[in-house]
Amino acid sequence: MKRLNSQLQQDGAPLELILLIRTLLAGCKEISFRVSQGALAGVLGSTLSENVQGETQKKLDVISNQILKDTLRESGYVKAISSEEEENVVPCNPEGNYLVSFDPLDGSSNTEINSLIGTIFSIAHAPQWMKPDDPSAFLQPGTQMVAAGYVLYGPSTMLAMTTGRGTHLYTLDKTHGGFLVTNANVQIPEQTSEFAINTSNQRHWEAPIQQYVSDLIAGSEGPRKKDYNMRWVAAMVGDIHRVLCRGGIFMYPFDKRNPKIPGKLRLLYEANPMAFLIEQAGGLASTGEGRIMEVMPHEIHQRVPTLLGSKEEIEACLAYYSKDKNKKAVAS
């Protein structure tokens, strides 16, 4: 099997980016070990503090965040870090050429039930004229990413990553500590009969997504004339991994409960890196209003509605938005 280095070289990644990715993954391998120890290492449960998002932090959230911060700061390749767990950016080497954004432990509440969790990351070029502590350096659209991926801590530790030359899946070989390519150039099936969404929020969705999901649930007796299955891991890494492996549509749409917060998922740490992976695998990634990777961030913890997955199913979902928009235009 091909090793990580060989695949990155084949994809034309520059040496410094390869070294940075290897450094980042060294931190992820340590997180993988901590996760695998579970209750034996005393790392489960919640802390007494909240993160910048107002969410109660799990012990593993804090540990994972610190591991990645320490590993990346010591590398010398990184100018600054932005993390879901940090209120402000973390300055690193003023001469560093890259910016790294990450969610250190996505789905961390799943640690209590020994279910899927993971680390999501993205890498972009650092503007050399900006200071390391300037958060505006991170306010770049997703189209500027040079690499993105996630490490899934499951029965095996897997890496999904792209540097813009296709999405590849790797598996950690714990006998020698390296990631090996186990599925190169993943292609998401264009059609699907699976969807992932938290249906407990249905009453808060906008009309287009309410109608779309209702039609999916109606199955072969409804307008879609096909039966669908719902799958929901409650960790984005797990749901997106399933989409990459066998197709599907993942949705975290606009929620009317707080109009000032248009979505649950963070653009820098979750939506953008996953959109990059999905697009490189032949899928589509949208907010419902436009392409996720073209959204211009206005702050580092910005949230966006998120629709990711199989091309034809995303297009079918977006047709509900277009129909609703036309209906409102006629009414006005």
mmCIF file of C-alpha atoms in Angstrom:
data_model
loop_
_atom_site.group_PDB
_atom_site.id
_atom_site.type_symbol
_atom_site.label_atom_id
_atom_site.label_comp_id
_atom_site.label_asym_id
_atom_site.label_seq_id
_atom_site.Cartn_x
_atom_site.Cartn_y
_atom_site.Cartn_z
ATOM 1 C CA MET A 1 0.000 0.000 0.000
ATOM 2 C CA LYS A 2 1.121 3.547 -0.723
ATOM 3 C CA ARG A 3 2.327 5.627 2.195
ATOM 4 C CA LEU A 4 1.150 9.141 3.013
ATOM 5 C CA ASN A 5 4.349 10.799 1.801
ATOM 6 C CA SER A 6 4.234 9.059 -1.567
ATOM 7 C CA GLN A 7 0.604 10.060 -2.161
ATOM 8 C CA LEU A 8 1.250 13.691 -1.217
ATOM 9 C CA GLN A 9 4.277 13.827 -3.507
ATOM 10 C CA GLN A 10 2.262 12.285 -6.342
ATOM 11 C CA ASP A 11 -0.404 14.961 -5.794
ATOM 12 C CA GLY A 12 2.236 17.681 -6.149
ATOM 13 C CA ALA A 13 2.169 18.958 -2.562
ATOM 14 C CA PRO A 14 5.219 21.141 -1.754
ATOM 15 C CA LEU A 15 7.714 19.770 0.756
ATOM 16 C CA GLU A 16 6.906 22.282 3.501
ATOM 17 C CA LEU A 17 3.182 21.452 3.284
ATOM 18 C CA ILE A 18 3.989 17.726 3.478
ATOM 19 C CA LEU A 19 6.079 18.327 6.593
ATOM 20 C CA LEU A 20 3.304 20.396 8.156
ATOM 21 C CA ILE A 21 0.715 17.686 7.449
ATOM 22 C CA ARG A 22 2.999 15.052 8.987
ATOM 23 C CA THR A 23 3.401 17.249 12.072
ATOM 24 C CA LEU A 24 -0.361 17.773 12.376
ATOM 25 C CA LEU A 25 -0.989 14.047 12.030
ATOM 26 C CA ALA A 26 1.580 13.308 14.741
ATOM 27 C CA GLY A 27 -0.675 15.258 17.087
ATOM 28 C CA CYS A 28 -3.719 13.359 15.826
ATOM 29 C CA LYS A 29 -1.999 10.039 16.487
ATOM 30 C CA GLU A 30 -1.463 11.098 20.098
ATOM 31 C CA ILE A 31 -5.154 12.067 20.344
ATOM 32 C CA SER A 32 -6.039 8.658 18.890
ATOM 33 C CA PHE A 33 -4.080 6.975 21.663
ATOM 34 C CA ARG A 34 -5.726 9.103 24.378
ATOM 35 C CA VAL A 35 -9.172 8.347 22.929
ATOM 36 C CA SER A 36 -8.449 4.608 22.819
ATOM 37 C CA GLN A 37 -7.555 4.620 26.535
ATOM 38 C CA GLY A 38 -10.963 6.058 27.443
ATOM 39 C CA ALA A 39 -11.943 5.719 31.075
ATOM 40 C CA LEU A 40 -8.631 3.968 31.832
ATOM 41 C CA ALA A 41 -6.815 7.297 31.384
ATOM 42 C CA GLY A 42 -9.391 9.357 33.261
ATOM 43 C CA VAL A 43 -10.045 11.559 30.229
ATOM 44 C CA LEU A 44 -13.816 11.120 29.936
ATOM 45 C CA GLY A 45 -16.444 13.482 31.293
ATOM 46 C CA SER A 46 -16.921 17.250 31.267
ATOM 47 C CA THR A 47 -14.840 20.097 32.653
ATOM 48 C CA LEU A 48 -16.303 22.946 34.689
ATOM 49 C CA SER A 49 -15.759 25.448 31.869
ATOM 50 C CA GLU A 50 -17.343 26.420 28.553
ATOM 51 C CA ASN A 51 -15.646 27.147 25.226
ATOM 52 C CA VAL A 52 -16.087 30.341 23.212
ATOM 53 C CA GLN A 53 -19.214 28.819 21.646
ATOM 54 C CA GLY A 54 -20.883 28.578 25.072
ATOM 55 C CA GLU A 55 -20.656 24.787 25.036
ATOM 56 C CA THR A 56 -19.551 22.727 28.018
ATOM 57 C CA GLN A 57 -16.070 21.419 27.305
ATOM 58 C CA LYS A 58 -15.248 17.743 27.592
ATOM 59 C CA LYS A 59 -11.908 16.807 29.113
ATOM 60 C CA LEU A 60 -10.816 15.324 25.786
ATOM 61 C CA ASP A 61 -11.746 18.597 24.007
ATOM 62 C CA VAL A 62 -9.255 20.457 26.180
ATOM 63 C CA ILE A 63 -6.581 17.765 25.929
ATOM 64 C CA SER A 64 -6.909 17.443 22.140
ATOM 65 C CA ASN A 65 -6.821 21.194 21.648
ATOM 66 C CA GLN A 66 -3.639 21.486 23.724
ATOM 67 C CA ILE A 67 -1.937 18.609 21.897
ATOM 68 C CA LEU A 68 -2.551 20.191 18.493
ATOM 69 C CA LYS A 69 -1.568 23.671 19.676
ATOM 70 C CA ASP A 70 1.714 22.459 21.156
ATOM 71 C CA THR A 71 2.547 20.274 18.158
ATOM 72 C CA LEU A 72 1.860 22.985 15.559
ATOM 73 C CA ARG A 73 3.508 25.832 17.472
ATOM 74 C CA GLU A 74 6.722 23.844 17.775
ATOM 75 C CA SER A 75 6.787 22.961 14.060
ATOM 76 C CA GLY A 76 7.899 26.367 12.787
ATOM 77 C CA TYR A 77 5.696 26.035 9.684
ATOM 78 C CA VAL A 78 2.631 27.738 11.149
ATOM 79 C CA LYS A 79 2.101 31.486 11.496
ATOM 80 C CA ALA A 80 -1.145 31.228 13.454
ATOM 81 C CA ILE A 81 -3.802 28.776 14.598
ATOM 82 C CA SER A 82 -7.550 29.170 14.931
ATOM 83 C CA SER A 83 -9.431 26.573 16.959
ATOM 84 C CA GLU A 84 -13.065 26.031 17.778
ATOM 85 C CA GLU A 85 -11.980 25.881 21.435
ATOM 86 C CA GLU A 86 -10.072 29.198 21.418
ATOM 87 C CA GLU A 87 -11.713 32.631 21.601
ATOM 88 C CA ASN A 88 -8.894 34.289 19.672
ATOM 89 C CA VAL A 89 -6.282 33.142 17.179
ATOM 90 C CA VAL A 90 -3.119 31.598 18.601
ATOM 91 C CA PRO A 91 0.047 33.265 17.232
ATOM 92 C CA CYS A 92 2.920 30.952 16.337
ATOM 93 C CA ASN A 93 6.026 31.602 14.193
ATOM 94 C CA PRO A 94 5.950 35.119 12.628
ATOM 95 C CA GLU A 95 7.846 33.645 9.657
ATOM 96 C CA GLY A 96 5.496 30.687 9.221
ATOM 97 C CA ASN A 97 3.917 30.241 5.803
ATOM 98 C CA TYR A 98 0.660 28.540 6.794
ATOM 99 C CA LEU A 99 -2.517 29.049 8.799
ATOM 100 C CA VAL A 100 -4.181 26.032 10.405
ATOM 101 C CA SER A 101 -7.810 25.899 11.576
ATOM 102 C CA PHE A 102 -9.224 22.926 13.435
ATOM 103 C CA ASP A 103 -11.981 21.402 15.507
ATOM 104 C CA PRO A 104 -9.796 19.320 17.834
ATOM 105 C CA LEU A 105 -12.482 16.793 18.749
ATOM 106 C CA ASP A 106 -15.692 16.826 16.740
ATOM 107 C CA GLY A 107 -18.555 14.931 18.382
ATOM 108 C CA SER A 108 -16.801 14.854 21.749
ATOM 109 C CA SER A 109 -20.052 14.062 23.592
ATOM 110 C CA ASN A 110 -19.840 10.657 21.852
ATOM 111 C CA THR A 111 -16.852 9.771 24.045
ATOM 112 C CA GLU A 112 -19.299 8.926 26.835
ATOM 113 C CA ILE A 113 -20.836 6.149 24.698
ATOM 114 C CA ASN A 114 -17.637 5.022 22.906
ATOM 115 C CA SER A 115 -18.965 6.216 19.543
ATOM 116 C CA LEU A 116 -17.343 7.969 16.572
ATOM 117 C CA ILE A 117 -15.386 11.200 17.071
ATOM 118 C CA GLY A 118 -12.655 12.934 15.107
ATOM 119 C CA THR A 119 -10.414 15.916 14.365
ATOM 120 C CA ILE A 120 -11.265 18.235 11.464
ATOM 121 C CA PHE A 121 -8.631 20.554 9.992
ATOM 122 C CA SER A 122 -7.871 22.933 7.135
ATOM 123 C CA ILE A 123 -4.671 24.621 5.972
ATOM 124 C CA ALA A 124 -4.273 27.886 4.035
ATOM 125 C CA HIS A 125 -1.414 30.174 3.074
ATOM 126 C CA ALA A 126 -0.601 32.861 5.626
ATOM 127 C CA PRO A 127 -0.583 36.473 4.337
ATOM 128 C CA GLN A 128 2.993 37.519 5.036
ATOM 129 C CA TRP A 129 2.104 41.171 5.659
ATOM 130 C CA MET A 130 -0.168 40.322 8.600
ATOM 131 C CA LYS A 131 0.902 39.822 12.189
ATOM 132 C CA PRO A 132 0.498 36.340 13.715
ATOM 133 C CA ASP A 133 -2.172 37.562 16.155
ATOM 134 C CA ASP A 134 -4.325 39.213 13.466
ATOM 135 C CA PRO A 135 -7.580 37.218 13.086
ATOM 136 C CA SER A 136 -8.312 38.845 9.716
ATOM 137 C CA ALA A 137 -5.622 36.594 8.202
ATOM 138 C CA PHE A 138 -8.146 33.739 8.520
ATOM 139 C CA LEU A 139 -10.942 35.608 6.760
ATOM 140 C CA GLN A 140 -10.381 33.877 3.444
ATOM 141 C CA PRO A 141 -12.972 31.947 1.410
ATOM 142 C CA GLY A 142 -12.651 28.184 1.401
ATOM 143 C CA THR A 143 -11.381 28.291 -2.181
ATOM 144 C CA GLN A 144 -8.048 29.438 -0.705
ATOM 145 C CA MET A 145 -7.461 26.226 1.262
ATOM 146 C CA VAL A 146 -4.420 24.205 0.217
ATOM 147 C CA ALA A 147 -5.341 21.121 2.268
ATOM 148 C CA ALA A 148 -8.183 19.858 4.422
ATOM 149 C CA GLY A 149 -9.270 16.677 6.081
ATOM 150 C CA TYR A 150 -10.335 14.826 9.179
ATOM 151 C CA VAL A 151 -8.994 12.007 11.320
ATOM 152 C CA LEU A 152 -11.732 9.605 12.415
ATOM 153 C CA TYR A 153 -11.167 7.778 15.707
ATOM 154 C CA GLY A 154 -13.234 4.620 15.292
ATOM 155 C CA PRO A 155 -12.599 0.858 15.214
ATOM 156 C CA SER A 156 -9.602 1.896 13.105
ATOM 157 C CA THR A 157 -8.088 5.378 12.927
ATOM 158 C CA MET A 158 -8.701 6.764 9.462
ATOM 159 C CA LEU A 159 -7.677 9.928 7.642
ATOM 160 C CA ALA A 160 -9.639 11.573 4.828
ATOM 161 C CA MET A 161 -7.618 14.313 3.150
ATOM 162 C CA THR A 162 -7.307 16.411 0.019
ATOM 163 C CA THR A 163 -4.680 18.822 -1.252
ATOM 164 C CA GLY A 164 -6.823 19.693 -4.263
ATOM 165 C CA ARG A 165 -5.934 16.605 -6.307
ATOM 166 C CA GLY A 166 -8.724 14.286 -5.219
ATOM 167 C CA THR A 167 -9.879 12.971 -1.852
ATOM 168 C CA HIS A 168 -8.007 9.980 -0.456
ATOM 169 C CA LEU A 169 -8.742 7.721 2.517
ATOM 170 C CA TYR A 170 -5.883 6.461 4.666
ATOM 171 C CA THR A 171 -5.781 3.992 7.559
ATOM 172 C CA LEU A 172 -3.328 4.229 10.448
ATOM 173 C CA ASP A 173 -1.118 1.153 10.563
ATOM 174 C CA LYS A 174 -0.359 0.957 14.261
ATOM 175 C CA THR A 175 2.416 -1.582 13.713
ATOM 176 C CA HIS A 176 4.697 1.133 12.316
ATOM 177 C CA GLY A 177 2.723 4.311 13.090
ATOM 178 C CA GLY A 178 2.133 5.504 9.527
ATOM 179 C CA PHE A 179 -0.948 6.270 7.456
ATOM 180 C CA LEU A 180 -1.391 4.052 4.379
ATOM 181 C CA VAL A 181 -3.665 4.785 1.400
ATOM 182 C CA THR A 182 -6.621 2.403 1.524
ATOM 183 C CA ASN A 183 -8.927 4.167 -0.945
ATOM 184 C CA ALA A 184 -7.436 6.630 -3.431
ATOM 185 C CA ASN A 185 -9.501 9.157 -5.374
ATOM 186 C CA VAL A 186 -12.789 8.471 -3.623
ATOM 187 C CA GLN A 187 -15.855 9.170 -5.767
ATOM 188 C CA ILE A 188 -19.220 9.743 -4.081
ATOM 189 C CA PRO A 189 -22.126 8.068 -5.932
ATOM 190 C CA GLU A 190 -24.210 10.791 -7.606
ATOM 191 C CA GLN A 191 -27.474 9.199 -6.491
ATOM 192 C CA THR A 192 -28.392 8.080 -3.005
ATOM 193 C CA SER A 193 -31.209 6.789 -0.813
ATOM 194 C CA GLU A 194 -29.700 7.862 2.534
ATOM 195 C CA PHE A 195 -29.989 11.156 4.377
ATOM 196 C CA ALA A 196 -28.575 12.477 7.648
ATOM 197 C CA ILE A 197 -30.259 15.241 9.621
ATOM 198 C CA ASN A 198 -31.322 15.898 13.211
ATOM 199 C CA THR A 199 -35.083 15.631 12.711
ATOM 200 C CA SER A 200 -35.800 16.789 16.274
ATOM 201 C CA ASN A 201 -35.158 20.315 14.943
ATOM 202 C CA GLN A 202 -37.719 20.005 12.137
ATOM 203 C CA ARG A 203 -40.108 22.617 13.550
ATOM 204 C CA HIS A 204 -37.320 25.225 13.424
ATOM 205 C CA TRP A 205 -36.316 24.693 9.770
ATOM 206 C CA GLU A 206 -37.213 26.931 6.862
ATOM 207 C CA ALA A 207 -40.036 25.834 4.555
ATOM 208 C CA PRO A 208 -37.824 24.414 1.737
ATOM 209 C CA ILE A 209 -35.931 21.992 3.963
ATOM 210 C CA GLN A 210 -39.095 21.024 5.866
ATOM 211 C CA GLN A 211 -40.808 20.103 2.597
ATOM 212 C CA TYR A 212 -37.736 18.331 1.233
ATOM 213 C CA VAL A 213 -37.304 16.109 4.302
ATOM 214 C CA SER A 214 -41.055 15.415 4.435
ATOM 215 C CA ASP A 215 -40.878 14.199 0.843
ATOM 216 C CA LEU A 216 -37.921 11.953 1.691
ATOM 217 C CA ILE A 217 -39.810 10.443 4.614
ATOM 218 C CA ALA A 218 -42.867 9.905 2.387
ATOM 219 C CA GLY A 219 -40.702 7.500 0.389
ATOM 220 C CA SER A 220 -42.059 5.618 -2.602
ATOM 221 C CA GLU A 221 -45.575 6.887 -1.854
ATOM 222 C CA GLY A 222 -44.427 10.521 -2.021
ATOM 223 C CA PRO A 223 -43.283 12.793 -4.871
ATOM 224 C CA ARG A 224 -39.722 11.386 -4.843
ATOM 225 C CA LYS A 225 -41.077 7.880 -5.653
ATOM 226 C CA LYS A 226 -38.225 6.241 -3.708
ATOM 227 C CA ASP A 227 -37.712 4.936 -0.180
ATOM 228 C CA TYR A 228 -34.975 6.620 1.864
ATOM 229 C CA ASN A 229 -33.158 5.591 5.038
ATOM 230 C CA MET A 230 -32.083 8.080 7.699
ATOM 231 C CA ARG A 231 -28.691 7.707 9.349
ATOM 232 C CA TRP A 232 -27.428 10.030 12.110
ATOM 233 C CA VAL A 233 -24.162 9.596 14.034
ATOM 234 C CA ALA A 234 -24.332 12.970 15.849
ATOM 235 C CA ALA A 235 -20.704 13.622 14.915
ATOM 236 C CA MET A 236 -20.014 15.337 11.602
ATOM 237 C CA VAL A 237 -16.887 13.247 10.996
ATOM 238 C CA GLY A 238 -18.907 10.034 11.201
ATOM 239 C CA ASP A 239 -21.731 11.238 8.970
ATOM 240 C CA ILE A 240 -19.388 12.696 6.330
ATOM 241 C CA HIS A 241 -17.248 9.554 6.377
ATOM 242 C CA ARG A 242 -20.323 7.505 5.526
ATOM 243 C CA VAL A 243 -21.174 9.916 2.681
ATOM 244 C CA LEU A 244 -17.640 9.605 1.279
ATOM 245 C CA CYS A 245 -17.758 5.811 1.517
ATOM 246 C CA ARG A 246 -21.199 5.119 0.078
ATOM 247 C CA GLY A 247 -22.994 8.354 -0.768
ATOM 248 C CA GLY A 248 -25.785 10.238 0.955
ATOM 249 C CA ILE A 249 -26.753 13.758 1.940
ATOM 250 C CA PHE A 250 -25.810 15.426 5.234
ATOM 251 C CA MET A 251 -27.749 18.492 6.352
ATOM 252 C CA TYR A 252 -27.485 21.026 9.140
ATOM 253 C CA PRO A 253 -29.774 23.722 7.708
ATOM 254 C CA PHE A 254 -30.704 27.225 8.801
ATOM 255 C CA ASP A 255 -32.459 27.230 12.164
ATOM 256 C CA LYS A 256 -35.026 29.955 12.900
ATOM 257 C CA ARG A 257 -34.480 29.906 16.677
ATOM 258 C CA ASN A 258 -31.751 32.544 16.465
ATOM 259 C CA PRO A 259 -31.691 34.499 13.174
ATOM 260 C CA LYS A 260 -28.341 36.055 14.163
ATOM 261 C CA ILE A 261 -26.761 32.586 14.045
ATOM 262 C CA PRO A 262 -27.633 31.172 10.596
ATOM 263 C CA GLY A 263 -26.371 27.653 11.263
ATOM 264 C CA LYS A 264 -24.835 25.339 13.832
ATOM 265 C CA LEU A 265 -21.637 24.351 12.021
ATOM 266 C CA ARG A 266 -18.590 26.611 11.940
ATOM 267 C CA LEU A 267 -17.382 27.725 8.540
ATOM 268 C CA LEU A 268 -13.633 27.573 9.253
ATOM 269 C CA TYR A 269 -13.480 24.416 11.349
ATOM 270 C CA GLU A 270 -16.224 22.226 9.921
ATOM 271 C CA ALA A 271 -18.123 23.395 6.826
ATOM 272 C CA ASN A 272 -15.172 24.526 4.673
ATOM 273 C CA PRO A 273 -12.842 21.534 5.192
ATOM 274 C CA MET A 274 -15.692 19.065 4.710
ATOM 275 C CA ALA A 275 -16.886 20.946 1.606
ATOM 276 C CA PHE A 276 -13.371 20.684 0.123
ATOM 277 C CA LEU A 277 -13.320 16.915 0.728
ATOM 278 C CA ILE A 278 -16.817 16.425 -0.687
ATOM 279 C CA GLU A 279 -16.206 18.506 -3.826
ATOM 280 C CA GLN A 280 -12.910 16.749 -4.524
ATOM 281 C CA ALA A 281 -14.826 13.460 -4.342
ATOM 282 C CA GLY A 282 -17.398 14.573 -6.914
ATOM 283 C CA GLY A 283 -20.100 15.769 -4.515
ATOM 284 C CA LEU A 284 -21.612 19.184 -3.874
ATOM 285 C CA ALA A 285 -21.492 21.479 -0.837
ATOM 286 C CA SER A 286 -23.973 24.326 -0.389
ATOM 287 C CA THR A 287 -25.462 26.628 2.228
ATOM 288 C CA GLY A 288 -28.795 26.457 0.398
ATOM 289 C CA GLU A 289 -28.014 29.882 -1.061
ATOM 290 C CA GLY A 290 -24.635 29.210 -2.656
ATOM 291 C CA ARG A 291 -21.391 27.256 -2.611
ATOM 292 C CA ILE A 292 -19.935 26.890 0.900
ATOM 293 C CA MET A 293 -16.347 27.396 -0.252
ATOM 294 C CA GLU A 294 -17.210 30.788 -1.746
ATOM 295 C CA VAL A 295 -18.589 32.230 1.495
ATOM 296 C CA MET A 296 -16.424 35.170 2.629
ATOM 297 C CA PRO A 297 -15.920 34.860 6.410
ATOM 298 C CA HIS A 298 -16.459 37.954 8.553
ATOM 299 C CA GLU A 299 -15.215 36.419 11.808
ATOM 300 C CA ILE A 300 -13.345 33.260 12.770
ATOM 301 C CA HIS A 301 -16.223 31.552 14.603
ATOM 302 C CA GLN A 302 -18.832 32.252 11.911
ATOM 303 C CA ARG A 303 -21.512 29.596 11.409
ATOM 304 C CA VAL A 304 -23.263 28.629 8.178
ATOM 305 C CA PRO A 305 -26.118 26.344 7.064
ATOM 306 C CA THR A 306 -24.625 23.195 5.575
ATOM 307 C CA LEU A 307 -25.764 20.768 2.861
ATOM 308 C CA LEU A 308 -23.167 18.208 1.765
ATOM 309 C CA GLY A 309 -23.238 15.047 -0.309
ATOM 310 C CA SER A 310 -24.191 13.215 -3.477
ATOM 311 C CA LYS A 311 -24.437 15.540 -6.470
ATOM 312 C CA GLU A 312 -27.930 14.690 -7.714
ATOM 313 C CA GLU A 313 -29.451 14.667 -4.225
ATOM 314 C CA ILE A 314 -27.970 18.068 -3.343
ATOM 315 C CA GLU A 315 -29.342 19.414 -6.624
ATOM 316 C CA ALA A 316 -32.762 17.961 -5.782
ATOM 317 C CA CYS A 317 -32.643 19.613 -2.351
ATOM 318 C CA LEU A 318 -31.617 22.987 -3.816
ATOM 319 C CA ALA A 319 -34.572 22.822 -6.204
ATOM 320 C CA TYR A 320 -36.851 23.162 -3.139
ATOM 321 C CA TYR A 321 -35.037 26.390 -2.220
ATOM 322 C CA SER A 322 -35.440 27.730 -5.767
ATOM 323 C CA LYS A 323 -39.135 26.832 -5.823
ATOM 324 C CA ASP A 324 -39.691 28.575 -2.484
ATOM 325 C CA LYS A 325 -37.806 31.667 -3.660
ATOM 326 C CA ASN A 326 -39.921 31.849 -6.838
ATOM 327 C CA LYS A 327 -43.110 31.449 -4.802
ATOM 328 C CA LYS A 328 -42.121 34.375 -2.562
ATOM 329 C CA ALA A 329 -41.210 36.514 -5.588
ATOM 330 C CA VAL A 330 -44.634 35.922 -7.143
ATOM 331 C CA ALA A 331 -46.370 36.688 -3.820
ATOM 332 C CA SER A 332 -44.537 39.987 -3.448
#
